[in-house]
Amino acid sequence: MMIVNYMTKYIFVTGGVVSSVGKGITTAALGRLLKARSIPVVIQKLDPYLNVDPGTMSPYQHGEVFVTNDGAETDLDLGHYERFLDQDLTQASSVTSGQIYQAVIAKERRGVYLGRTIQSIPHVTNEIKERIRAVGRESDASVVIVEAGGTVGDIEGQPFLEAIRQMRKEEGRDDTLAIHVTLLPYMATTGELKTKPTQHSVRELRSMGIQPDVIMCRSDDQMPDDLRDKISLFCDVEKRAVVPLPTMSTIYEVPLALEQAGLTAYIMERLHLPGVSRDLADWQKWVARLKSPRGRVSVAVVGKYAELPDAYLSVKESLIHAAVHYGLGVDIRWVPSGKLEEGGGEAALEGVHGIVVPGGFGERAIEGMVRAARYARQEGVPYLGLCLGLQIMVIEFARHVFQSDDPHSTEFCPSTSYPVISLLSEQEGIEDKGGTMRLGGYPCHLVDGSKTYAAYGQPEVVERHRHRYEFNNAYREALAEAGLIPSGLSPDGTLVEICELRDHPWMVGSQFHAEFRSRPNRPHPLFQGFLEAAARKAGQLPAPAAAIEEASPRL
Ligand code: GLN
């Protein structure tokens, strides 16, 4: 792809009316569209909450914690960005109010501010602007897209909006663009979409000194043209910059819809970006495959938070990527592991072609996951364990081999007589909870002759971690002899990173989070291997060779 460089330009994306209007996906889609025109982009998320990062937050509060290769625990929107851009991001792409205040206060303690009073403006806003500019510098991007989390009007978000206002002034109108994403609610009584909340939201944004250049209107229905006129008039934006964002059958369609609505062309014009012809054919082809599967497989995801699928967002997307590779659709059955602890709970797994046990922390509902692993092993159902899912697989197998219910992880049962999963030695003595796990990319050597090696097709990979506990080497030999093969190891051989079951179609667990590296056009090898086994179980493979052949366009 030809890459062209310009002075850095900035696109700011804010949200109005309500949260969850799809701002993150819209931002990711916009990045994809610019990249498809050979413009180097980077995306940054500004999160207004006071936590330093979401690493210590409950999934109920926050959904999935996404981990970058350089070890940052971030918002799940970073996952959308990476998947849509097909580009690794760094910790510079994830900024929270907590980080900003922490940095400002640390500088104050060091005496950097030379006795001055520390204020929101300019000290906090300067720190924010510096982070925005830094991500552009560090990534060599021509366009930095900044998504401000939350909704306009939130108290916590105000310093971010003020920093954006200042940047618009400092960088100039030709080099910055403000996009406001809102919701048009539907009134069933009158059968119409309403624009008033959007008008109010734009007024609120203007009161912070930011006049939007583009308004994107999310709605469940198609947006009538006269509403575009109305919003254009009341909110003072060109009509062609009022962009409808109807709910789509898949998030991967959003870039195509925005392109068609003329958004990229408008942005290129407003930011004076040299026109380079677009290249979206592969994306289009991929979405077409996603929308017309030639068959379906059913996969259960068994986790503590399964009733909240946002907690396992990257797992869901990775399963979709792998299924599309085989020209298939995937029906995900979300099974809260607590449900499996009830009598006859295994019924929840009946008929599935594969089982995934994703990551997690804490003791609650662990036994339900162990039961899912036992069911997979005994019934020959393909299994993929991700982080905690590997540990569960080891615990279950050890209970079987040692004919005892005692094998456990010391995270859940410190007094177990079979500590098959125990604390990483580097974790001993660590008391702070924030940012102290084994985090980010570590190399892993794959063991020749294993199913895992065959899935990857290469001897060494780098995978992303987020855990404190690991496979206890004291049990390596006994379990390997019984059929649990360590198939991926740290380069010095001391840490078991991947395990697979010898006498099973596909029972593989990874100590890392394979789901963070899957991309639409490049499904993660372990997800691909798992999905392939599930498809076989479902009778959907072997497929006509041609169907798989065109499965992974270049994008
Ligand atoms: N709780 C486990 C550990 O800390 C697994 C973590 C995870 O699944 N991310 O090792």
CSV table of N, CA and C in Angstrom, one decimal, residues 334-450:
chain,number,residue,atom,x,y,z
A,334,TRP,N,-24.3,-18.1,25.0
A,334,TRP,CA,-23.6,-17.6,26.2
A,334,TRP,C,-24.1,-18.3,27.4
A,335,VAL,N,-23.2,-19.1,28.0
A,335,VAL,CA,-23.6,-19.9,29.2
A,335,VAL,C,-22.9,-19.4,30.4
A,336,PRO,N,-23.7,-18.7,31.3
A,336,PRO,CA,-23.1,-18.3,32.6
A,336,PRO,C,-22.6,-19.6,33.4
A,337,SER,N,-21.4,-19.6,33.8
A,337,SER,CA,-20.8,-20.9,34.3
A,337,SER,C,-21.5,-21.3,35.6
A,338,GLY,N,-22.1,-20.3,36.3
A,338,GLY,CA,-22.8,-20.6,37.5
A,338,GLY,C,-24.0,-21.6,37.2
A,339,LYS,N,-24.5,-21.5,36.1
A,339,LYS,CA,-25.7,-22.3,35.7
A,339,LYS,C,-25.3,-23.8,35.6
A,340,LEU,N,-24.0,-24.1,35.2
A,340,LEU,CA,-23.5,-25.4,35.1
A,340,LEU,C,-23.3,-26.1,36.5
A,341,GLU,N,-23.3,-25.3,37.5
A,341,GLU,CA,-23.1,-25.9,38.9
A,341,GLU,C,-24.4,-26.4,39.4
A,342,GLU,N,-25.5,-26.1,38.8
A,342,GLU,CA,-26.8,-26.7,39.3
A,342,GLU,C,-26.9,-28.1,38.7
A,343,GLY,N,-27.7,-28.9,39.4
A,343,GLY,CA,-27.9,-30.3,39.0
A,343,GLY,C,-28.4,-30.4,37.5
A,344,GLY,N,-27.8,-31.2,36.7
A,344,GLY,CA,-28.2,-31.3,35.3
A,344,GLY,C,-27.8,-30.2,34.5
A,345,GLY,N,-26.9,-29.3,35.0
A,345,GLY,CA,-26.5,-28.1,34.3
A,345,GLY,C,-25.9,-28.3,32.9
A,346,GLU,N,-25.3,-29.5,32.7
A,346,GLU,CA,-24.6,-29.8,31.5
A,346,GLU,C,-25.6,-29.7,30.3
A,347,ALA,N,-26.9,-29.8,30.6
A,347,ALA,CA,-27.9,-29.7,29.5
A,347,ALA,C,-27.7,-28.4,28.7
A,348,ALA,N,-27.1,-27.4,29.4
A,348,ALA,CA,-26.9,-26.1,28.7
A,348,ALA,C,-25.9,-26.3,27.6
A,349,LEU,N,-25.1,-27.4,27.6
A,349,LEU,CA,-24.1,-27.5,26.5
A,349,LEU,C,-24.5,-28.5,25.4
A,350,GLU,N,-25.7,-29.1,25.6
A,350,GLU,CA,-26.1,-30.1,24.7
A,350,GLU,C,-26.2,-29.6,23.2
A,351,GLY,N,-25.6,-30.3,22.3
A,351,GLY,CA,-25.7,-29.9,20.9
A,351,GLY,C,-24.7,-28.9,20.4
A,352,VAL,N,-23.9,-28.4,21.3
A,352,VAL,CA,-22.9,-27.4,20.8
A,352,VAL,C,-21.8,-28.2,20.1
A,353,HIS,N,-21.1,-27.5,19.1
A,353,HIS,CA,-20.0,-28.1,18.4
A,353,HIS,C,-18.7,-27.7,18.9
A,354,GLY,N,-18.7,-26.8,19.9
A,354,GLY,CA,-17.4,-26.4,20.5
A,354,GLY,C,-17.7,-25.6,21.8
A,355,ILE,N,-16.7,-25.6,22.7
A,355,ILE,CA,-16.8,-24.9,23.9
A,355,ILE,C,-15.6,-24.0,24.2
A,356,VAL,N,-15.9,-22.7,24.5
A,356,VAL,CA,-14.8,-21.8,24.8
A,356,VAL,C,-14.9,-21.4,26.3
A,357,VAL,N,-13.9,-21.6,27.1
A,357,VAL,CA,-13.8,-21.0,28.4
A,357,VAL,C,-12.9,-19.8,28.4
A,358,PRO,N,-13.4,-18.6,28.5
A,358,PRO,CA,-12.5,-17.4,28.4
A,358,PRO,C,-11.9,-17.1,29.7
A,359,GLY,N,-11.2,-15.9,29.8
A,359,GLY,CA,-10.5,-15.5,31.0
A,359,GLY,C,-11.4,-15.1,32.1
A,360,GLY,N,-10.8,-14.9,33.3
A,360,GLY,CA,-11.6,-14.5,34.4
A,360,GLY,C,-10.8,-14.5,35.7
A,361,PHE,N,-11.4,-13.9,36.7
A,361,PHE,CA,-10.7,-13.8,38.0
A,361,PHE,C,-11.7,-14.2,39.1
A,362,GLY,N,-11.2,-14.7,40.2
A,362,GLY,CA,-12.1,-14.9,41.4
A,362,GLY,C,-12.7,-16.3,41.4
A,363,GLU,N,-13.2,-16.7,42.6
A,363,GLU,CA,-13.6,-18.1,42.8
A,363,GLU,C,-15.0,-18.4,42.3
A,364,ARG,N,-15.8,-17.4,42.2
A,364,ARG,CA,-17.2,-17.7,41.9
A,364,ARG,C,-17.4,-18.4,40.6
A,365,ALA,N,-18.2,-19.4,40.5
A,365,ALA,CA,-18.7,-20.1,39.3
A,365,ALA,C,-17.5,-20.8,38.6
A,366,ILE,N,-16.4,-21.0,39.3
A,366,ILE,CA,-15.3,-21.8,38.7
A,366,ILE,C,-15.7,-23.2,38.5
A,367,GLU,N,-16.4,-23.9,39.4
A,367,GLU,CA,-16.7,-25.3,39.3
A,367,GLU,C,-17.5,-25.5,38.0
A,368,GLY,N,-18.4,-24.6,37.6
A,368,GLY,CA,-19.2,-24.7,36.4
A,368,GLY,C,-18.3,-24.8,35.2
A,369,MET,N,-17.2,-24.0,35.2
A,369,MET,CA,-16.2,-24.0,34.1
A,369,MET,C,-15.5,-25.4,34.0
A,370,VAL,N,-15.2,-25.9,35.2
A,370,VAL,CA,-14.5,-27.2,35.3
A,370,VAL,C,-15.4,-28.3,34.7
A,371,ARG,N,-16.7,-28.1,35.0
A,371,ARG,CA,-17.7,-29.1,34.4
A,371,ARG,C,-17.8,-29.0,32.9
A,372,ALA,N,-17.7,-27.8,32.4
A,372,ALA,CA,-17.7,-27.6,31.0
A,372,ALA,C,-16.5,-28.3,30.3
A,373,ALA,N,-15.3,-28.1,31.0
A,373,ALA,CA,-14.1,-28.8,30.5
A,373,ALA,C,-14.2,-30.3,30.5
A,374,ARG,N,-14.8,-30.8,31.6
A,374,ARG,CA,-15.0,-32.2,31.7
A,374,ARG,C,-15.9,-32.8,30.6
A,375,TYR,N,-17.0,-32.0,30.4
A,375,TYR,CA,-17.9,-32.4,29.3
A,375,TYR,C,-17.2,-32.4,27.9
A,376,ALA,N,-16.4,-31.4,27.7
A,376,ALA,CA,-15.7,-31.3,26.4
A,376,ALA,C,-14.7,-32.5,26.3
A,377,ARG,N,-14.0,-32.8,27.4
A,377,ARG,CA,-13.0,-33.9,27.3
A,377,ARG,C,-13.7,-35.2,27.1
A,378,GLN,N,-14.7,-35.5,27.9
A,378,GLN,CA,-15.4,-36.8,27.8
A,378,GLN,C,-16.2,-37.0,26.5
A,379,GLU,N,-16.8,-35.9,26.1
A,379,GLU,CA,-17.7,-36.0,24.9
A,379,GLU,C,-16.9,-35.8,23.6
A,380,GLY,N,-15.6,-35.5,23.7
A,380,GLY,CA,-14.9,-35.2,22.5
A,380,GLY,C,-15.3,-33.9,21.8
A,381,VAL,N,-15.8,-32.9,22.5
A,381,VAL,CA,-16.3,-31.7,22.0
A,381,VAL,C,-15.1,-30.7,21.9
A,382,PRO,N,-14.8,-30.1,20.7
A,382,PRO,CA,-13.7,-29.2,20.7
A,382,PRO,C,-13.7,-28.1,21.8
A,383,TYR,N,-12.6,-27.8,22.3
A,383,TYR,CA,-12.5,-26.9,23.5
A,383,TYR,C,-11.4,-25.9,23.2
A,384,LEU,N,-11.6,-24.7,23.6
A,384,LEU,CA,-10.6,-23.7,23.5
A,384,LEU,C,-10.6,-22.9,24.9
A,385,GLY,N,-9.5,-23.0,25.6
A,385,GLY,CA,-9.3,-22.3,26.9
A,385,GLY,C,-8.5,-21.1,26.7
A,386,LEU,N,-8.9,-20.0,27.2
A,386,LEU,CA,-8.2,-18.7,27.1
A,386,LEU,C,-7.8,-18.2,28.5
A,387,CYS,N,-6.5,-18.3,28.8
A,387,CYS,CA,-6.0,-17.8,30.1
A,387,CYS,C,-6.7,-18.6,31.2
A,388,LEU,N,-7.7,-18.1,31.9
A,388,LEU,CA,-8.3,-18.9,32.9
A,388,LEU,C,-8.8,-20.3,32.3
A,389,GLY,N,-9.2,-20.2,31.1
A,389,GLY,CA,-9.7,-21.4,30.4
A,389,GLY,C,-8.7,-22.5,30.3
A,390,LEU,N,-7.4,-22.1,30.2
A,390,LEU,CA,-6.3,-23.1,30.2
A,390,LEU,C,-6.2,-23.7,31.6
A,391,GLN,N,-6.2,-22.8,32.6
A,391,GLN,CA,-6.1,-23.2,34.0
A,391,GLN,C,-7.2,-24.2,34.3
A,392,ILE,N,-8.4,-23.9,33.9
A,392,ILE,CA,-9.5,-24.8,34.2
A,392,ILE,C,-9.3,-26.2,33.5
A,393,MET,N,-8.8,-26.1,32.3
A,393,MET,CA,-8.5,-27.4,31.6
A,393,MET,C,-7.5,-28.3,32.3
A,394,VAL,N,-6.5,-27.6,32.9
A,394,VAL,CA,-5.5,-28.3,33.6
A,394,VAL,C,-6.0,-28.9,34.9
A,395,ILE,N,-6.8,-28.0,35.6
A,395,ILE,CA,-7.4,-28.5,36.9
A,395,ILE,C,-8.3,-29.7,36.6
A,396,GLU,N,-9.1,-29.6,35.6
A,396,GLU,CA,-10.1,-30.7,35.3
A,396,GLU,C,-9.3,-32.0,35.0
A,397,PHE,N,-8.3,-31.9,34.2
A,397,PHE,CA,-7.5,-33.0,33.8
A,397,PHE,C,-6.8,-33.7,34.9
A,398,ALA,N,-6.2,-32.8,35.8
A,398,ALA,CA,-5.5,-33.3,37.0
A,398,ALA,C,-6.5,-34.0,37.9
A,399,ARG,N,-7.7,-33.5,38.0
A,399,ARG,CA,-8.6,-34.2,38.9
A,399,ARG,C,-8.9,-35.6,38.4
A,400,HIS,N,-9.0,-35.7,37.0
A,400,HIS,CA,-9.2,-37.0,36.4
A,400,HIS,C,-8.0,-37.9,36.6
A,401,VAL,N,-6.8,-37.4,36.4
A,401,VAL,CA,-5.6,-38.2,36.4
A,401,VAL,C,-5.3,-38.7,37.9
A,402,PHE,N,-5.5,-37.8,38.8
A,402,PHE,CA,-5.1,-38.1,40.2
A,402,PHE,C,-6.4,-38.7,40.9
A,403,GLN,N,-7.5,-38.8,40.2
A,403,GLN,CA,-8.7,-39.4,40.8
A,403,GLN,C,-9.0,-38.7,42.1
A,404,SER,N,-9.0,-37.4,42.1
A,404,SER,CA,-9.3,-36.6,43.3
A,404,SER,C,-10.0,-35.3,42.9
A,405,ASP,N,-10.8,-34.8,43.8
A,405,ASP,CA,-11.4,-33.5,43.6
A,405,ASP,C,-10.5,-32.3,44.0
A,406,ASP,N,-9.4,-32.7,44.6
A,406,ASP,CA,-8.5,-31.7,45.2
A,406,ASP,C,-7.7,-30.8,44.3
A,407,PRO,N,-7.2,-31.3,43.1
A,407,PRO,CA,-6.4,-30.4,42.3
A,407,PRO,C,-7.1,-29.0,42.0
A,408,HIS,N,-6.3,-28.0,42.2
A,408,HIS,CA,-6.9,-26.6,42.1
A,408,HIS,C,-5.9,-25.6,41.7
A,409,SER,N,-6.3,-24.4,41.6
A,409,SER,CA,-5.4,-23.3,41.4
A,409,SER,C,-5.3,-22.7,42.8
A,410,THR,N,-4.1,-22.2,43.2
A,410,THR,CA,-4.0,-21.6,44.5
A,410,THR,C,-4.7,-20.3,44.6
A,411,GLU,N,-5.1,-19.7,43.4
A,411,GLU,CA,-6.0,-18.5,43.4
A,411,GLU,C,-7.3,-18.8,44.1
A,412,PHE,N,-7.8,-20.0,43.9
A,412,PHE,CA,-9.2,-20.3,44.4
A,412,PHE,C,-9.1,-21.2,45.7
A,413,CYS,N,-8.0,-21.9,45.8
A,413,CYS,CA,-8.0,-22.8,47.0
A,413,CYS,C,-6.5,-22.9,47.4
A,414,PRO,N,-6.0,-21.9,48.3
A,414,PRO,CA,-4.6,-21.9,48.6
A,414,PRO,C,-4.1,-23.1,49.3
A,415,SER,N,-5.0,-23.9,50.0
A,415,SER,CA,-4.6,-25.0,50.8
A,415,SER,C,-4.7,-26.4,50.0
A,416,THR,N,-4.9,-26.3,48.7
A,416,THR,CA,-5.1,-27.6,47.9
A,416,THR,C,-3.8,-28.4,48.0
A,417,SER,N,-4.0,-29.8,48.0
A,417,SER,CA,-2.9,-30.6,48.1
A,417,SER,C,-2.3,-30.9,46.7
A,418,TYR,N,-3.0,-30.5,45.7
A,418,TYR,CA,-2.5,-30.5,44.3
A,418,TYR,C,-2.5,-29.1,43.6
A,419,PRO,N,-1.6,-28.3,44.0
A,419,PRO,CA,-1.6,-26.9,43.4
A,419,PRO,C,-1.1,-26.9,41.9
A,420,VAL,N,-2.0,-27.4,41.0
A,420,VAL,CA,-1.5,-27.6,39.6
A,420,VAL,C,-1.4,-26.2,38.9
A,421,ILE,N,-2.1,-25.2,39.5
A,421,ILE,CA,-1.9,-23.8,39.0
A,421,ILE,C,-1.5,-23.0,40.2
A,422,SER,N,-0.4,-22.3,40.0
A,422,SER,CA,0.1,-21.5,41.2
A,422,SER,C,0.6,-20.2,40.8
A,423,LEU,N,1.0,-19.4,41.8
A,423,LEU,CA,1.4,-18.0,41.5
A,423,LEU,C,2.7,-18.0,40.7
A,424,LEU,N,2.8,-17.1,39.7
A,424,LEU,CA,4.0,-16.9,39.0
A,424,LEU,C,5.0,-16.4,40.0
A,425,SER,N,6.3,-16.9,39.9
A,425,SER,CA,7.2,-16.5,40.9
A,425,SER,C,7.4,-14.9,41.0
A,426,GLU,N,7.4,-14.3,39.8
A,426,GLU,CA,7.6,-12.8,39.7
A,426,GLU,C,6.4,-12.1,40.4
A,427,GLN,N,5.3,-12.8,40.7
A,427,GLN,CA,4.1,-12.2,41.3
A,427,GLN,C,4.2,-12.2,42.9
A,428,GLU,N,5.1,-13.0,43.4
A,428,GLU,CA,5.2,-13.2,44.8
A,428,GLU,C,5.5,-11.9,45.5
A,429,GLY,N,4.8,-11.5,46.5
A,429,GLY,CA,5.1,-10.3,47.3
A,429,GLY,C,4.4,-9.1,46.7
A,430,ILE,N,3.8,-9.2,45.5
A,430,ILE,CA,3.1,-8.0,44.9
A,430,ILE,C,1.8,-7.8,45.6
A,431,GLU,N,1.6,-6.6,46.1
A,431,GLU,CA,0.3,-6.3,46.8
A,431,GLU,C,-0.6,-5.4,46.1
A,432,ASP,N,0.0,-4.4,45.3
A,432,ASP,CA,-0.8,-3.5,44.5
A,432,ASP,C,-1.6,-4.3,43.5
A,433,LYS,N,-2.8,-3.9,43.3
A,433,LYS,CA,-3.6,-4.6,42.3
A,433,LYS,C,-3.5,-4.0,40.8
A,434,GLY,N,-3.3,-2.7,40.8
A,434,GLY,CA,-3.3,-2.1,39.5
A,434,GLY,C,-2.1,-2.2,38.6
A,435,GLY,N,-2.2,-2.8,37.4
A,435,GLY,CA,-1.1,-2.8,36.4
A,435,GLY,C,0.0,-3.7,36.9
A,436,THR,N,-0.2,-4.7,37.7
A,436,THR,CA,0.9,-5.5,38.3
A,436,THR,C,0.9,-6.9,37.8
A,437,MET,N,0.0,-7.3,36.9
A,437,MET,CA,0.0,-8.7,36.4
A,437,MET,C,1.1,-8.9,35.4
A,438,ARG,N,1.2,-10.1,34.9
A,438,ARG,CA,2.1,-10.3,33.7
A,438,ARG,C,1.3,-9.9,32.5
A,439,LEU,N,1.7,-8.8,31.9
A,439,LEU,CA,0.9,-8.1,31.0
A,439,LEU,C,1.6,-7.9,29.6
A,440,GLY,N,0.8,-8.1,28.5
A,440,GLY,CA,1.3,-7.7,27.2
A,440,GLY,C,2.0,-8.9,26.5
A,441,GLY,N,2.7,-8.5,25.4
A,441,GLY,CA,3.3,-9.5,24.5
A,441,GLY,C,4.5,-10.2,25.1
A,442,TYR,N,4.5,-11.5,25.1
A,442,TYR,CA,5.7,-12.3,25.4
A,442,TYR,C,5.9,-13.4,24.3
A,443,PRO,N,7.1,-13.7,24.0
A,443,PRO,CA,7.4,-14.8,23.0
A,443,PRO,C,7.0,-16.2,23.5
A,444,CYS,N,6.6,-17.0,22.6
A,444,CYS,CA,6.2,-18.4,22.9
A,444,CYS,C,6.8,-19.3,21.8
A,445,HIS,N,7.5,-20.3,22.3
A,445,HIS,CA,8.0,-21.3,21.3
A,445,HIS,C,7.0,-22.5,21.2
A,446,LEU,N,6.7,-22.9,20.0
A,446,LEU,CA,5.7,-23.9,19.8
A,446,LEU,C,6.5,-25.3,19.6
A,447,VAL,N,5.9,-26.3,20.2
A,447,VAL,CA,6.5,-27.6,20.2
A,447,VAL,C,6.2,-28.4,18.9
A,448,ASP,N,7.3,-28.7,18.3
A,448,ASP,CA,7.2,-29.4,17.0
A,448,ASP,C,6.3,-30.7,17.1
A,449,GLY,N,5.5,-30.9,16.1
A,449,GLY,CA,4.7,-32.1,16.1
A,449,GLY,C,3.4,-32.0,16.8
A,450,SER,N,3.1,-30.8,17.5
A,450,SER,CA,1.8,-30.7,18.2
A,450,SER,C,0.8,-30.1,17.3
